[in-house]
Every structure is written in structure tokens, then in C-alpha cells.
């Protein structure tokens, strides 16, 4: 694969894992298998696209559709909504009405229940009051598509948002998304819009979001435009955090909660919450206590102490329920003994716990991450799972801990801060407890990573790779929080080792800001520990992440630092190959060739045939572009002969391109063999790469119109991957094919995008090539 990912350095388990099928996403269309009327509709839509003369992305922009949705419509993976059919017909000046019957038949034939995404926390069984506020929020969602609920801590903002979201389920058939923005979460920084957009897009199965925040926001709005989803953005710190996350045009809605009134969000009307009125407060307290209230004066005292805050009322009621010998008057007297309503409510709940449960509560206030399970609580308290689980259940019963889903726990921000404050005063071994948690997460990550096949490991440990990857998906936020805690505590062993245990997960999410940040800190920690080979490996991974993001000079800097760190033989061989990729993409072909040949020597000494094959293939690739076609053919044939399975793909593609001018039939057959291998092993990056170069070969052999089909398919496959380096490669090739096909406007648009991307990434060589190509197009047209 030419983008700079040698087979030798990829993880086979990750590469074999199919990228989530976009057709499985919830949408306004219908998931289908193409046949009968569906097939005829797809043919008509394909004809419309052909008549438009536009690329997939250009047609998507003209029609106001997302290119990912348009791709699904054109490949028969999703029946489009009628509005999309109308938009496509209007783009080519055709009357859509003749297609109405065929569309209806296809929609009926392909009808199947869409997968509904729902991340909303459970609604509170004892939700009380707020009728006017609920009605206002619902009305705002109907009329404006948005509302922002603000109010003081503990007043019930999240409860109201979740309650309204559950009531409006029928109005949002594509589901509900929930995201905690951590605006006021103790011990954690507010979630940056860039990271928040990554998580929201991930919830829509966009596994490789774009690198830039603005691009992510645009894709998020585009994806929501075809859906009816209610998005709950909880715990926002300010308007700037929220603004990039808002839906654009379409029928999706957004509910925001914050302690601050977000007055600068003009499109999001505010709804401010006050503490509960006495009647509602008394009703909630009675439900939480499990009794009918008759003692009016003591009840009034309890309500005043709780300040009308639902959180405090529930905790006070739970305290009374767990003390059947108490009366409301006794509870009121105990509450009066503490000056703060928060201390009163929380402190009263603590009093019902034994020493073990109180210690767990204190320590949970220090726990990094968003949520946790019983095993984490056990590591924190140094307790066996059964005892930890029993203690957690008591905390749940006392409303000190929430259980939003079975076996997963979290704390309300106010309670977490209260617990952390107590721990600071009463827990002398808090740091030791936190270190146990860090060690626990590291051990779990290592154990799960070992079940995943890797080129660095001959025999993985027994286990289910899919389950291991799901664990990383679930715990990712907590793993990053633990890493940051390890940095604060200077636990260099965890800082150095955790990103290595996340290597396979990061391969699927490569090039992210998190990955680069973690690897930089990990390499520094390895240096402090005197682990030079480990540091070299981490720097090699850092270079790979930067290269995937298209930042070649930064990648080269990391690779060269890795070389100076004394890498082991395996890492040294991989580094030679990767530096070759960067040198090639920077336009220094002779230097690239020297590195590829050095890599081949190193892999040969190690007995790594796959690595040798990759080095030979890329040597052939560079040799071809240096004008020595016969020599390139020999190198490519040697590469294919040395490898088997998907490791042959790079050699086959190089061979196919080298043969194109003189042996067109063999060239196309060889490239199709490479594509078939990519498809057999579900390698989406390689599939995109093969389609792109099938386009190049077809252009060379005189079939530019057929070539364009493959270029378009390459970009369809590339879109969800957000691979900047591949996009740069493909833009050059696609633009040249458009020029040869006489599509000058489209060629110029592609070259403009190339220049824009090259400037953004500080890639003068690519900008120079694109500008030169632009002059050729202008002269020809």
C-alpha cells in the first residue's frame, strides 16, 4: 500500500477487521440488498450521476447531500428518501416524477427496520415536577430544534434533558445520542470540540473522522442532515465548546445543559431551572423516602435544608428509607446539624455507610475517567470483586453512585467533588490507591492487546479479538484519563507502556491528536527510564501517526529521532521502510530508494519475507517513477514471488502500473488480482489504493471514462477513513485522468483542493506538482 504503511508494520487482526458498513447506520433511508426494483432504481441514479458529469463530492455539494449518503444510494446499500431523488434529478434538469413509482416500489421491497442508536441514560423513575419547563423544552425542540437548559449545580438539568429526550423518542426515529462534555467534572478538563466531534461521529460509525475541527464539524452537520436524531450535550462549560457541535439544516434536535446561561448561542433558546417548588420538592422527597408525608413542619425543615435541589432531596429520602426507625423530624434534626445543604445531604448519606463503604466513596472521588466497573473499584480499594461489588451496591442505594447501565458506574459531579474533598482530608494513601488503578488499566490493556494477532507476535494469547477491540472502544476515554493521571503522578512505567498496549486500537484511529500526544509523552517517559529501544519503537509509532495525518516533515523528525535511539533490529528495518515512504512523498526519490534497499537488507537478515517483499515493491515503485520501467517490472515480480496473501498487494499494484504501457491486458489483470486480495481480506485502505491505480492504468491504456469510475470508487472508500496522505496521492492521479478525459473544470477543482491541502500541511513539493499540472490543464483546455 503506497500511502506509507508497509504490510510488515500493520496489524493483521486490525487489517482483517471490516470497517463498519455505512449501510448499517441509522438513517432516513432503508437498508437493502440490491435486487428487482432496487436494482433498477440504482441504475437510474447512476445514470443521473453520469449525466451530471460531476465527481461524487461535487454532486453531493450541488444537491445538499452528504457524499457518504450519496455513495450509499448509488451503490444500492440504502434506498434514498424521496427528497434526495428530487434533488438529484434537479441537479441534471430532469423531472423526478417518472421515478416516483419505481422509488416507492424499491422502498417497499427493501423495507427493513433501521438500526436505532440510543445512548441516552435511563430516565429517572421518580422524576417529579418540571411540567412547565418540560413543555417549554419540548416546544423549543419542535420549533427551533434546540434548547439549552441552565441552572445551578444539582438542580436537575441532566435529569430534565434525559426525561424530555425519552418522551420525544417517537419524534426522533433514528435515535438519541448522549455526550458528557465534562464542563464541570472534577479532576478532568472540559472536552475539546475536536475530541467531542470525534466521539459524536464515532457514534454514527464514522471510524476515521477528518483531522481538522472545522472539517469534523462540517461532516457532523452533513451526517445529521439526513437523520432525525436527538443529541443531548450534557455539562457544557461555555458556548464556544458547544457551537461546533450543533446540527445544521435538517430535522435533528439538540439539547444542551450547562451551569452557565449560553446567551451567545443565538440558535439555541435558553431554559433556566430554579430549585423545585415546595410541593414538587415534598413529592420527590416522599417518593425517595418511600412514604406518605404527614408531618408538615419537619418536612418543611428537610426541604429548606435540601434547598429544593433534586439531588439533595433524593439522598435525604434514601437516608430516611434506610432508617425505618427514624421519623422525618429526626432526619430534619440531623440535617440542621450541618451548615451546607450539600454537606447535609451528602453527609447524611455517608452516615448510613460502614467504614469500608465510606472509604470506597472517598476514593471514588479521585478516580480518573468517565465511568468504571467493579474491577476498577476493587483495584482502587484493594478489595476482591465480590466485596467491591457489594460496597458499590450500597453506594447506589444511597444515591451516592449511579449505575447508568448494568455493571457500569459513575458519580454525579457534585458528589465526586465532595468525595475528592473528603479524600484530600482523610485519605493518606490516596496516591497508592490511584496507582493501583493505573496498574490495573495497564494490565487489562496489555492482556486484551495480546489476544490480537500482530506482526510483532507469532502466536496471540487465547481470546476473542473482536471482544478485545470492543473493550478498547468502551474504555478508551478512561484509558486516556489514566494516562494523563500517570503523567501527573510521574508514573513513567504506565506512561511509557500504555500507548504501546493501545497500538492496535490506534492503528484503526491513527493520526489522531490523542495518539500523537500520548506517544510524545510515552517516548519521553521511556527516555527517563533508560529504555532506548522502547523509546525508538514509540517514536516510530509517532512518526507513523504523523505521516497518516499528512505531516511528513514532523513524521521524518520522529523517525530520525527513533533511529538515534538505538532501535532493535525489527524496529530498525521498519524505520528504514517508513523513512523511505516519507522521502518518496517529499519528492526525494533517490533517497527513498536508498532507504527501501536498506530495509530489504535488514528484513533479509531477520528472515522476514513479508518485509523483504514490501521493500522490493516500493523499490520497484520508485524505480518506475525514475523512468527505469524494465527494472521496476523485475523488482515487482520478485516482490510478488517472495510473499503470499495480502502481503503481495503492493507488489501486484507496482507490477500492474509498470506493465500498463506495454502489456495492458496483463496490467489490468494484475491490478484486479490486487483488488481481489484487498477485498478478500477486508482491507479498505488497500481497496481504495487499488481502485485509484486501476484508474491510472486504464487512463494509460486509453480508457479514461472507465478510469474515472475507479477514481470515484477510490474516494468513496477513502471518505470514512480520513486518510490525508492517501487523499493527496489520489487527488494528483484523479486530476490527471480528468484532464485526459477532457473534464477540465473537474480537473482544476481537484488541483485546487490539492494546493489547498498542500499549503495546510506545508507540503511544497505537492503544491509545486499541482500548480504545474494546473498550467497543463489550462493550456489544454
XYZ file of C-alpha atoms in Angstrom:
781
model
C 0.000 0.000 0.000
C 1.766 3.104 -1.229
C 0.499 5.573 1.350
C 3.375 4.543 3.601
C 2.037 1.604 5.589
C 4.184 -1.478 4.972
C 2.426 -4.777 5.492
C 5.255 -5.697 7.831
C 4.258 -2.934 10.258
C 0.495 -3.364 10.111
C -1.587 -5.432 12.459
C -3.248 -8.303 10.569
C -6.147 -8.516 13.006
C -6.906 -4.868 12.510
C -6.496 -5.132 8.766
C -8.828 -8.109 8.587
C -11.471 -6.299 10.577
C -14.091 -4.847 8.217
C -14.695 -1.157 8.632
C -18.249 -0.754 9.911
C -20.621 -0.963 6.929
C -22.014 2.525 6.407
C -25.300 0.985 5.311
C -25.817 -0.253 8.838
C -26.067 3.287 10.185
C -29.437 4.542 11.224
C -30.811 6.812 8.535
C -33.845 8.196 6.834
C -33.470 5.625 4.098
C -33.885 1.884 4.182
C -31.149 -0.747 4.332
C -31.448 -3.150 1.413
C -29.903 -5.893 -0.697
C -29.966 -4.812 -4.339
C -32.426 -6.735 -6.489
C -35.524 -6.125 -8.629
C -36.879 -2.579 -8.238
C -33.948 -1.617 -6.043
C -31.523 -2.555 -8.807
C -33.500 -0.556 -11.367
C -33.574 2.481 -9.069
C -29.815 2.259 -8.528
C -29.329 2.130 -12.312
C -31.435 5.277 -12.734
C -29.494 7.119 -10.012
C -26.201 6.055 -11.577
C -27.416 7.424 -14.907
C -28.238 10.742 -13.225
C -24.736 10.921 -11.784
C -23.259 10.141 -15.193
C -25.340 12.903 -16.789
C -24.151 15.383 -14.175
C -20.517 14.880 -15.165
C -19.570 15.590 -11.541
C -17.495 13.698 -9.027
C -19.260 12.154 -6.066
C -18.238 15.001 -3.773
C -19.113 17.715 -6.287
C -22.560 16.193 -6.908
C -23.098 15.861 -3.153
C -22.292 19.552 -2.661
C -24.597 20.605 -5.502
C -27.534 18.575 -4.181
C -27.010 19.352 -0.493
C -26.492 15.662 0.333
C -23.595 14.192 2.255
C -21.175 12.334 -0.010
C -21.307 9.305 2.303
C -25.108 9.140 1.909
C -24.870 9.643 -1.839
C -22.354 6.818 -2.042
C -24.785 4.502 -0.282
C -27.616 5.474 -2.615
C -25.519 4.897 -5.736
C -24.228 1.510 -4.604
C -27.636 0.217 -3.565
C -26.821 -0.005 0.111
C -29.591 2.412 1.058
C -32.852 3.492 -0.565
C -32.695 7.299 -0.586
C -35.516 9.407 0.796
C -37.701 10.873 -1.943
C -36.301 14.359 -1.264
C -32.823 13.085 -2.221
C -34.140 11.669 -5.502
C -35.748 15.026 -6.279
C -32.513 16.883 -5.525
C -30.525 14.583 -7.808
C -32.983 14.985 -10.669
C -32.967 18.764 -10.338
C -29.149 18.738 -10.488
C -29.369 17.473 -14.095
C -32.564 19.298 -15.062
C -34.759 16.189 -15.138
C -38.339 15.756 -13.930
C -38.302 13.423 -10.887
C -41.975 12.404 -11.174
C -41.410 9.435 -13.531
C -39.201 7.880 -10.851
C -41.802 8.145 -8.084
C -43.431 4.742 -8.664
C -40.083 2.971 -9.004
C -38.811 4.676 -5.844
C -41.924 3.647 -3.875
C -41.606 0.055 -5.107
C -37.912 -0.054 -4.163
C -38.593 1.436 -0.729
C -41.331 -1.110 -0.055
C -39.305 -4.061 -1.329
C -36.256 -3.080 0.652
C -38.051 -2.100 3.831
C -36.326 -3.320 6.949
C -36.119 -1.885 10.423
C -33.209 0.531 10.623
C -30.727 0.069 13.391
C -31.576 2.637 16.040
C -28.784 4.224 18.027
C -29.679 5.194 21.591
C -27.024 6.310 24.048
C -29.402 8.114 26.395
C -29.056 7.335 30.098
C -32.076 5.745 31.738
C -34.922 8.057 32.688
C -35.391 8.533 36.439
C -38.308 6.510 37.738
C -39.087 9.235 40.293
C -38.808 12.256 38.024
C -41.021 14.865 39.610
C -42.454 18.233 38.616
C -40.967 20.448 35.939
C -44.148 20.310 33.860
C -43.841 23.873 32.608
C -40.134 23.527 31.874
C -40.643 20.185 30.145
C -43.381 21.633 27.954
C -41.197 24.624 27.071
C -38.215 22.448 26.143
C -40.396 20.196 24.001
C -41.919 23.206 22.251
C -38.490 24.703 21.560
C -37.315 21.415 20.070
C -40.351 21.327 17.814
C -39.997 24.943 16.671
C -36.265 25.678 16.894
C -34.745 22.199 17.002
C -32.680 23.175 20.035
C -32.790 24.212 23.682
C -30.180 24.927 26.370
C -31.084 24.074 29.966
C -29.088 26.042 32.525
C -29.113 26.256 36.297
C -27.057 25.745 39.421
C -25.319 22.502 40.284
C -27.668 19.753 41.423
C -30.833 21.494 40.209
C -31.710 18.649 37.810
C -30.602 19.890 34.377
C -29.445 16.489 33.145
C -32.493 14.763 34.594
C -34.808 17.127 32.739
C -32.893 16.782 29.465
C -32.912 12.985 29.644
C -36.576 12.912 30.704
C -37.635 15.088 27.758
C -35.444 13.064 25.394
C -37.186 9.837 26.421
C -40.608 11.442 25.994
C -39.728 12.545 22.467
C -38.439 9.166 21.278
C -41.185 8.783 18.608
C -40.257 12.159 17.094
C -36.640 11.079 16.501
C -36.825 7.672 14.787
C -33.062 7.463 14.224
C -32.285 7.511 17.928
C -30.684 9.588 20.617
C -27.041 10.421 21.310
C -25.669 11.496 24.670
C -22.275 13.069 25.328
C -20.883 14.389 28.613
C -18.783 17.444 27.751
C -17.114 17.360 31.204
C -17.541 21.104 31.636
C -17.569 20.890 35.419
C -16.301 17.364 36.077
C -13.842 17.345 38.982
C -10.340 16.304 38.019
C -10.983 16.496 34.260
C -10.577 19.171 31.634
C -13.631 20.110 29.563
C -13.845 18.029 26.400
C -12.394 19.969 23.473
C -14.743 20.387 20.470
C -12.284 18.434 18.300
C -12.436 15.390 20.598
C -16.178 15.786 21.162
C -16.822 15.746 17.418
C -14.689 12.644 17.106
C -16.847 10.830 19.645
C -20.108 12.036 18.123
C -19.037 10.984 14.632
C -17.887 7.666 16.061
C -21.411 7.145 17.376
C -22.557 7.452 13.750
C -19.970 4.836 12.711
C -17.580 7.366 11.183
C -14.485 5.486 12.318
C -11.902 7.873 10.828
C -13.123 11.470 11.207
C -11.239 14.270 9.440
C -8.180 15.751 11.114
C -9.400 19.351 11.402
C -12.065 20.591 13.812
C -13.835 22.605 11.106
C -13.888 19.593 8.782
C -15.243 17.386 11.563
C -17.975 19.911 12.321
C -18.944 20.055 8.648
C -19.096 16.259 8.398
C -21.131 16.095 11.637
C -23.677 18.563 10.253
C -23.757 16.686 6.963
C -24.378 13.342 8.651
C -27.142 14.774 10.854
C -28.824 16.426 7.885
C -30.056 13.039 6.663
C -31.151 11.797 10.082
C -33.692 12.573 12.793
C -31.631 12.207 15.950
C -31.895 13.975 19.277
C -28.443 14.889 20.599
C -28.020 15.593 24.322
C -24.851 17.590 25.051
C -24.556 17.471 28.813
C -22.430 19.551 31.167
C -21.143 22.223 28.776
C -18.630 24.732 30.093
C -19.456 27.575 27.677
C -20.879 28.483 24.280
C -17.570 28.082 22.450
C -17.406 24.429 23.460
C -20.911 23.806 22.136
C -21.033 25.857 18.943
C -19.119 23.418 16.661
C -21.293 20.539 17.878
C -24.643 21.987 16.842
C -26.595 20.361 13.987
C -27.116 22.367 10.843
C -30.031 22.069 8.455
C -32.266 19.062 8.909
C -34.671 17.565 11.397
C -32.287 16.528 14.159
C -32.503 18.270 17.516
C -30.049 19.219 20.239
C -30.447 19.638 23.987
C -27.617 21.327 25.884
C -27.153 21.550 29.649
C -24.797 23.909 31.441
C -24.346 25.679 34.742
C -23.914 28.873 32.700
C -26.544 30.534 30.567
C -25.282 30.207 26.995
C -26.641 33.532 25.815
C -24.305 33.831 22.809
C -25.815 30.733 21.155
C -28.456 32.622 19.196
C -29.950 29.498 17.638
C -30.313 27.712 20.987
C -33.000 29.276 23.210
C -32.269 29.068 26.975
C -34.454 27.437 29.612
C -33.358 28.266 33.154
C -34.137 25.945 36.057
C -34.807 27.101 39.582
C -34.894 24.783 42.625
C -38.107 22.780 42.931
C -41.123 24.466 44.447
C -42.159 23.130 47.867
C -44.990 20.922 46.569
C -42.826 19.217 43.970
C -39.895 19.010 46.380
C -42.094 17.354 49.010
C -43.461 14.916 46.456
C -39.985 13.936 45.283
C -38.730 13.569 48.839
C -41.683 11.363 49.706
C -41.108 9.101 46.707
C -37.416 8.782 47.533
C -38.236 8.031 51.182
C -40.967 5.554 50.229
C -43.662 7.038 52.456
C -46.679 9.325 52.545
C -45.774 12.547 54.322
C -47.994 13.904 57.070
C -45.530 15.761 59.316
C -45.746 19.145 57.635
C -43.344 21.143 59.824
C -40.457 18.611 59.829
C -40.934 18.081 56.105
C -40.591 21.812 55.547
C -37.356 21.803 57.512
C -35.978 18.982 55.357
C -36.966 20.816 52.182
C -35.260 24.014 53.349
C -32.086 22.127 54.199
C -32.085 20.482 50.760
C -32.725 23.819 49.060
C -35.181 22.346 46.568
C -32.345 20.520 44.779
C -33.477 17.131 43.409
C -30.123 15.500 44.066
C -30.142 16.503 47.742
C -33.824 15.536 48.130
C -33.255 12.064 46.740
C -30.314 11.493 49.014
C -32.191 12.698 52.078
C -35.144 10.466 51.166
C -32.848 7.488 50.659
C -31.332 8.139 54.070
C -34.760 8.041 55.712
C -35.792 4.921 53.780
C -32.731 3.066 55.056
C -33.510 4.036 58.675
C -37.026 2.713 59.317
C -36.722 3.678 62.991
C -36.301 7.326 62.117
C -39.031 9.899 61.641
C -38.911 12.925 59.379
C -38.343 15.010 62.488
C -35.217 13.012 63.357
C -33.932 13.439 59.812
C -34.623 17.192 59.945
C -32.714 17.476 63.206
C -29.702 15.663 61.774
C -29.726 17.841 58.670
C -29.810 21.005 60.760
C -26.527 19.986 62.369
C -24.618 20.757 59.159
C -24.330 24.275 57.720
C -24.390 23.486 53.984
C -27.264 21.818 52.194
C -24.750 19.824 50.149
C -22.825 18.709 53.215
C -26.104 17.971 54.909
C -27.444 15.774 52.113
C -24.171 14.062 51.254
C -23.023 13.750 54.840
C -26.303 12.198 55.920
C -26.000 9.603 53.170
C -22.458 8.828 54.255
C -23.560 8.227 57.828
C -25.570 5.194 56.787
C -22.470 3.515 55.364
C -19.955 1.370 57.167
C -16.224 2.137 57.208
C -15.448 0.058 54.090
C -18.193 1.725 52.066
C -17.189 5.204 53.233
C -13.590 4.550 52.208
C -14.702 3.403 48.782
C -16.801 6.537 48.420
C -13.869 8.789 49.298
C -11.512 7.070 46.890
C -14.010 7.119 44.025
C -13.743 10.895 44.095
C -10.134 10.535 42.882
C -10.829 8.059 40.088
C -9.828 9.268 36.600
C -12.191 8.697 33.711
C -15.880 8.934 32.998
C -17.222 5.667 34.397
C -15.945 2.438 35.886
C -16.774 -1.180 36.655
C -16.480 -3.372 39.718
C -12.951 -4.496 38.857
C -11.733 -0.887 38.802
C -13.408 -0.173 42.128
C -11.742 -3.294 43.515
C -8.322 -2.151 42.319
C -8.902 1.307 43.787
C -9.786 -0.055 47.232
C -7.618 -3.186 47.096
C -10.728 -5.337 47.628
C -11.783 -8.592 45.930
C -14.523 -8.200 43.285
C -17.336 -9.626 45.408
C -16.706 -7.223 48.305
C -16.208 -4.305 45.951
C -19.459 -5.127 44.184
C -21.374 -5.317 47.454
C -19.993 -1.946 48.563
C -20.919 -0.380 45.238
C -24.490 -1.608 45.551
C -24.781 0.149 48.903
C -23.484 3.358 47.356
C -26.022 3.037 44.537
C -28.833 2.530 47.054
C -27.701 5.651 48.901
C -27.742 7.668 45.642
C -24.041 8.346 46.014
C -23.189 6.361 42.859
C -25.195 5.975 39.647
C -25.476 2.790 37.584
C -26.449 4.093 34.116
C -26.064 0.636 32.564
C -25.636 -2.820 34.124
C -22.184 -3.149 35.625
C -21.066 0.397 34.724
C -20.990 3.091 37.389
C -20.402 6.831 37.610
C -20.730 9.672 40.116
C -22.545 12.969 39.818
C -20.023 15.806 39.511
C -21.119 17.386 42.799
C -20.813 14.111 44.652
C -17.460 13.365 43.044
C -16.127 16.737 44.155
C -17.472 16.151 47.662
C -15.804 12.733 47.775
C -12.499 14.184 46.492
C -12.595 16.904 49.152
C -13.070 14.326 51.894
C -10.324 12.131 50.443
C -7.916 15.092 50.489
C -8.507 15.433 54.238
C -8.955 11.834 55.346
C -7.179 9.535 52.876
C -3.406 9.499 53.477
C -2.808 6.664 50.955
C -4.864 8.134 48.141
C -1.946 8.174 45.719
C -1.237 4.493 46.336
C -4.888 3.723 45.535
C -4.698 5.699 42.326
C -1.501 3.929 41.309
C -3.288 0.592 41.745
C -5.951 1.765 39.293
C -3.331 2.814 36.762
C -1.630 -0.570 37.082
C -4.995 -2.308 36.691
C -5.869 -0.472 33.470
C -2.409 -1.096 32.045
C -2.625 -4.817 32.838
C -6.069 -5.039 31.253
C -4.913 -3.197 28.134
C -1.872 -5.442 27.763
C -3.969 -8.594 28.252
C -6.518 -7.539 25.634
C -3.822 -6.402 23.198
C -2.150 -9.822 23.418
C -5.254 -11.517 22.018
C -4.860 -9.516 18.804
C -2.628 -11.029 16.079
C 0.323 -8.783 15.298
C 3.425 -8.924 13.122
C 5.402 -8.463 16.336
C 3.892 -11.618 17.833
C 3.819 -15.072 16.278
C 1.093 -16.584 18.464
C -1.502 -14.355 20.141
C -2.941 -15.303 23.519
C -6.251 -17.172 23.558
C -9.234 -14.847 23.380
C -11.736 -13.152 21.123
C -10.094 -10.308 19.118
C -13.473 -8.651 18.493
C -14.209 -8.615 22.210
C -10.761 -7.191 22.924
C -11.304 -4.376 20.423
C -14.736 -3.689 21.944
C -13.058 -3.358 25.360
C -10.718 -0.693 23.984
C -13.699 1.105 22.442
C -15.542 1.075 25.767
C -12.606 2.067 27.945
C -10.845 4.482 25.602
C -11.884 7.640 27.475
C -10.848 6.081 30.770
C -7.523 4.891 29.362
C -6.667 8.417 28.209
C -7.700 9.818 31.594
C -5.490 7.244 33.332
C -2.610 8.142 31.054
C -2.992 11.806 31.981
C -3.141 10.857 35.666
C 0.040 8.810 35.259
C 1.748 11.852 33.726
C 0.673 13.998 36.693
C 1.910 11.411 39.177
C 5.136 10.789 37.194
C 4.361 7.064 36.886
C 6.672 6.652 33.918
C 6.145 2.891 33.576
C 2.461 3.429 32.821
C 3.133 6.481 30.646
C 5.642 4.527 28.529
C 3.719 1.255 28.268
C 0.047 2.195 27.908
C 0.277 3.652 24.357
C 2.119 0.509 23.269
C -0.735 -1.603 24.610
C -3.147 0.596 22.611
C -1.169 0.214 19.357
C -3.764 -1.912 17.553
C -6.644 0.347 18.608
C -4.699 3.358 17.431
C -3.997 1.669 14.101
C -7.725 1.894 13.437
C -7.797 5.513 14.664
C -4.350 6.561 13.503
C -3.244 10.114 13.086
C -5.424 11.496 15.896
C -4.358 14.268 18.239
C -4.682 11.905 21.207
C -2.358 9.367 19.607
C 0.359 11.917 18.883
C 0.097 13.450 22.361
C 0.282 10.093 24.136
C 3.181 8.842 22.036
C 5.208 12.013 22.582
C 4.808 11.744 26.353
C 5.455 7.991 26.266
C 8.708 8.424 24.337
C 9.881 10.993 26.884
C 8.999 8.625 29.741
C 10.885 5.755 28.088
C 13.922 8.030 27.806
C 13.742 8.847 31.518
C 13.558 5.129 32.271
C 16.628 4.464 30.107
C 14.648 2.216 27.747
C 16.213 3.251 24.455
C 14.743 0.504 22.283
C 11.296 1.119 23.713
C 11.692 4.841 23.027
C 12.702 4.078 19.450
C 9.586 1.952 18.952
C 7.363 4.709 20.375
C 8.973 7.339 18.169
C 8.451 5.074 15.162
C 4.756 4.870 16.046
C 4.670 8.656 16.478
C 6.159 9.105 13.019
C 3.572 6.732 11.579
C 0.740 8.723 13.203
C 2.101 11.995 11.850
C 2.574 10.524 8.386
C -1.015 9.245 8.353
C -2.132 12.802 9.118
C -0.079 14.010 6.152
C 2.516 15.859 8.268
C 5.579 14.465 6.582
C 8.333 16.697 7.979
C 7.098 16.018 11.511
C 6.975 12.298 10.716
C 10.522 12.384 9.387
C 11.728 14.158 12.534
C 10.199 11.425 14.716
C 11.659 8.639 12.565
C 15.136 10.134 12.647
C 14.924 10.538 16.426
C 13.924 6.865 16.613
C 16.978 5.890 14.585
C 19.215 7.774 17.011
C 17.661 5.965 19.983
C 19.233 2.600 19.235
C 16.271 0.603 17.885
C 16.251 -3.173 17.872
C 16.608 -4.967 14.523
C 12.857 -5.223 13.863
C 12.264 -1.536 14.529
C 15.340 -0.535 12.508
C 14.048 -2.429 9.473
C 10.577 -0.914 9.775
C 12.101 2.548 10.214
C 14.135 2.239 7.017
C 10.938 1.380 5.146
C 8.919 4.192 6.725
C 11.602 6.819 6.116
C 11.573 5.677 2.510
C 7.834 6.408 2.340
C 8.301 9.916 3.662
C 11.257 10.654 1.376
C 9.243 9.419 -1.598
C 6.231 11.577 -0.687
C 8.525 14.591 -0.263
C 9.784 14.022 -3.823
C 13.289 12.787 -2.952
C 13.118 9.552 -4.951
C 16.833 8.647 -4.820
C 16.905 8.934 -1.026
C 13.691 6.924 -0.821
C 15.197 4.162 -2.933
C 18.282 4.005 -0.738
C 16.111 3.527 2.337
C 13.976 0.857 0.667
C 17.099 -1.082 -0.272
C 18.452 -0.720 3.261
C 15.123 -2.038 4.584
C 15.343 -5.032 2.265
C 18.811 -5.924 3.599
C 17.633 -5.668 7.214
C 14.492 -7.746 6.626
C 16.559 -10.364 4.777
C 18.900 -10.725 7.773
C 15.841 -11.167 10.015
C 14.305 -13.748 7.687
C 11.150 -11.630 7.239
C 9.836 -12.413 3.790
C 6.853 -10.058 4.082
C 9.162 -7.162 4.912
C 11.514 -8.038 2.065
C 8.561 -8.172 -0.315
C 7.382 -4.727 0.742
C 10.858 -3.243 0.355
C 11.204 -4.748 -3.120
C 7.788 -3.486 -4.169
C 8.469 0.078 -3.063
C 11.926 -0.054 -4.613
C 10.158 -1.005 -7.836
C 7.660 1.822 -7.380
C 10.414 4.419 -7.083
C 12.390 2.838 -9.931
C 9.307 3.113 -12.159
C 8.946 6.813 -11.372
C 12.649 7.293 -12.056
C 11.962 6.076 -15.604
C 13.508 2.572 -15.447
C 10.411 0.541 -16.358
C 12.047 -2.838 -17.117
C 13.960 -2.800 -13.841
C 10.749 -1.868 -11.997
C 8.971 -4.883 -13.527
C 11.731 -7.214 -12.313
C 11.629 -5.792 -8.773
C 7.833 -6.059 -8.644
C 7.850 -9.681 -9.864
C 10.466 -10.535 -7.239
C 8.270 -8.897 -4.575
C 5.204 -10.939 -5.569
C 7.201 -14.185 -5.679
C 8.598 -13.620 -2.189
C 5.261 -13.041 -0.435
C 1.839 -14.613 -0.242
C -1.669 -13.451 0.587
C -2.282 -9.749 1.215
C 1.451 -9.084 1.510
C 1.505 -9.385 -2.313
C -0.791 -6.396 -2.851
C 1.891 -3.711 -3.085
C 3.989 -5.777 -5.486
C 0.979 -6.552 -7.665
C -0.014 -2.889 -7.908
C 3.541 -1.836 -8.747
C 3.748 -4.581 -11.371
C 0.381 -3.629 -12.867
C 1.393 0.006 -13.285
C 4.797 -0.885 -14.731
C 3.170 -3.180 -17.327
C 0.415 -0.758 -18.361
C 2.067 0.854 -21.435
C 3.395 -2.366 -22.999
C 1.102 -5.168 -21.721
C -2.298 -3.616 -20.943
C -4.190 -6.896 -20.547
C -1.673 -8.320 -18.056
C -1.528 -4.951 -16.308
C -5.275 -4.824 -15.662
C -5.407 -8.500 -14.683
C -2.619 -7.954 -12.154
C -4.304 -4.892 -10.652
C -7.613 -6.750 -10.389
C -5.767 -9.563 -8.579
C -4.518 -6.984 -6.070
C -8.029 -5.593 -5.631
C -9.458 -9.083 -5.125
C -6.896 -9.779 -2.373
C -7.817 -6.486 -0.709
C -11.499 -7.350 -0.820
C -10.976 -10.922 0.402
C -9.161 -9.616 3.484
C -11.431 -6.601 4.017
C -8.552 -4.124 3.669
C -10.379 -0.898 2.915
C -7.251 1.253 2.612
C -5.822 -1.194 0.088
C -9.113 -1.414 -1.804
C -9.125 2.357 -2.233
C -5.490 2.296 -3.313
C -6.125 -0.467 -5.880
C -9.123 1.357 -7.364
C -7.095 4.548 -7.688
C -4.334 2.798 -9.605
C -6.742 0.823 -11.741
C -7.877 4.296 -12.782
C -4.282 5.242 -13.579
C -3.725 2.068 -15.620
C -6.991 2.500 -17.549
C -6.045 6.085 -18.336
C -2.636 4.942 -19.622
C -4.254 2.221 -21.733
C -6.722 4.635 -23.329
C -9.942 4.176 -21.314
C -10.266 7.419 -19.314
C -14.047 7.158 -18.778
C -13.689 3.703 -17.198
C -10.728 5.070 -15.266
C -12.909 7.789 -13.728
C -15.264 5.151 -12.288
C -12.372 3.623 -10.350
C -11.105 7.005 -9.131
C -14.573 7.828 -7.835
C -14.818 4.475 -6.100
C -11.416 5.085 -4.518
C -12.655 8.338 -2.968
C -15.882 6.683 -1.797
C -13.809 4.120 0.090
C -11.407 6.779 1.335
C -14.015 9.146 2.738
C -14.766 7.401 6.060
C -11.048 6.774 6.617
C -9.997 10.458 6.573
C -6.503 9.480 5.427
C -4.880 12.748 4.379
C -1.826 11.132 2.787
C -3.936 8.864 0.605
C -6.167 11.779 -0.343
C -3.130 13.717 -1.539
C -1.964 10.754 -3.641
C -5.409 10.205 -5.131
C -6.044 13.870 -5.964
C -2.987 14.040 -8.231
C -3.991 10.874 -10.121
C -7.694 11.730 -10.373
C -6.980 15.233 -11.691
C -4.714 13.883 -14.446
C -7.380 11.379 -15.520
C -9.971 14.163 -15.639
C -7.631 16.193 -17.859
C -7.145 13.286 -20.261
C -10.931 12.722 -20.316
C -11.481 16.369 -21.236
C -13.123 17.228 -17.908
C -11.086 20.370 -17.403
C -13.279 22.080 -14.796
C -13.281 18.987 -12.652
C -9.509 18.606 -13.029
C -8.954 22.226 -11.957
C -11.223 21.779 -8.923
C -9.271 18.712 -7.843
C -5.955 20.502 -8.285
C -7.230 23.491 -6.293
C -8.075 21.091 -3.473
C -4.578 19.589 -3.754
C -2.965 23.035 -3.488
C -5.155 23.918 -0.507
C -4.270 20.683 1.274
C -0.559 21.038 0.465
C -0.495 24.541 1.944
C -2.338 23.408 5.041
C 0.212 20.626 5.606
C 3.287 22.604 4.497
C 3.922 20.311 1.517
C 5.734 22.483 -1.079
C 6.572 19.523 -3.329
C 2.905 18.557 -3.703
C 1.917 22.186 -4.215
C 4.542 22.530 -6.949
C 3.270 19.390 -8.728
C -0.349 20.565 -8.510
C 0.471 24.053 -9.832
C 2.408 22.594 -12.750
C -0.494 20.252 -13.533
C -2.884 23.207 -13.339
C -0.929 25.031 -16.047
C -1.052 21.920 -18.240
C -4.837 21.716 -17.826
C -5.303 25.396 -18.648
C -3.142 25.087 -21.722
C -5.043 22.020 -22.911
C -8.500 23.470 -22.293
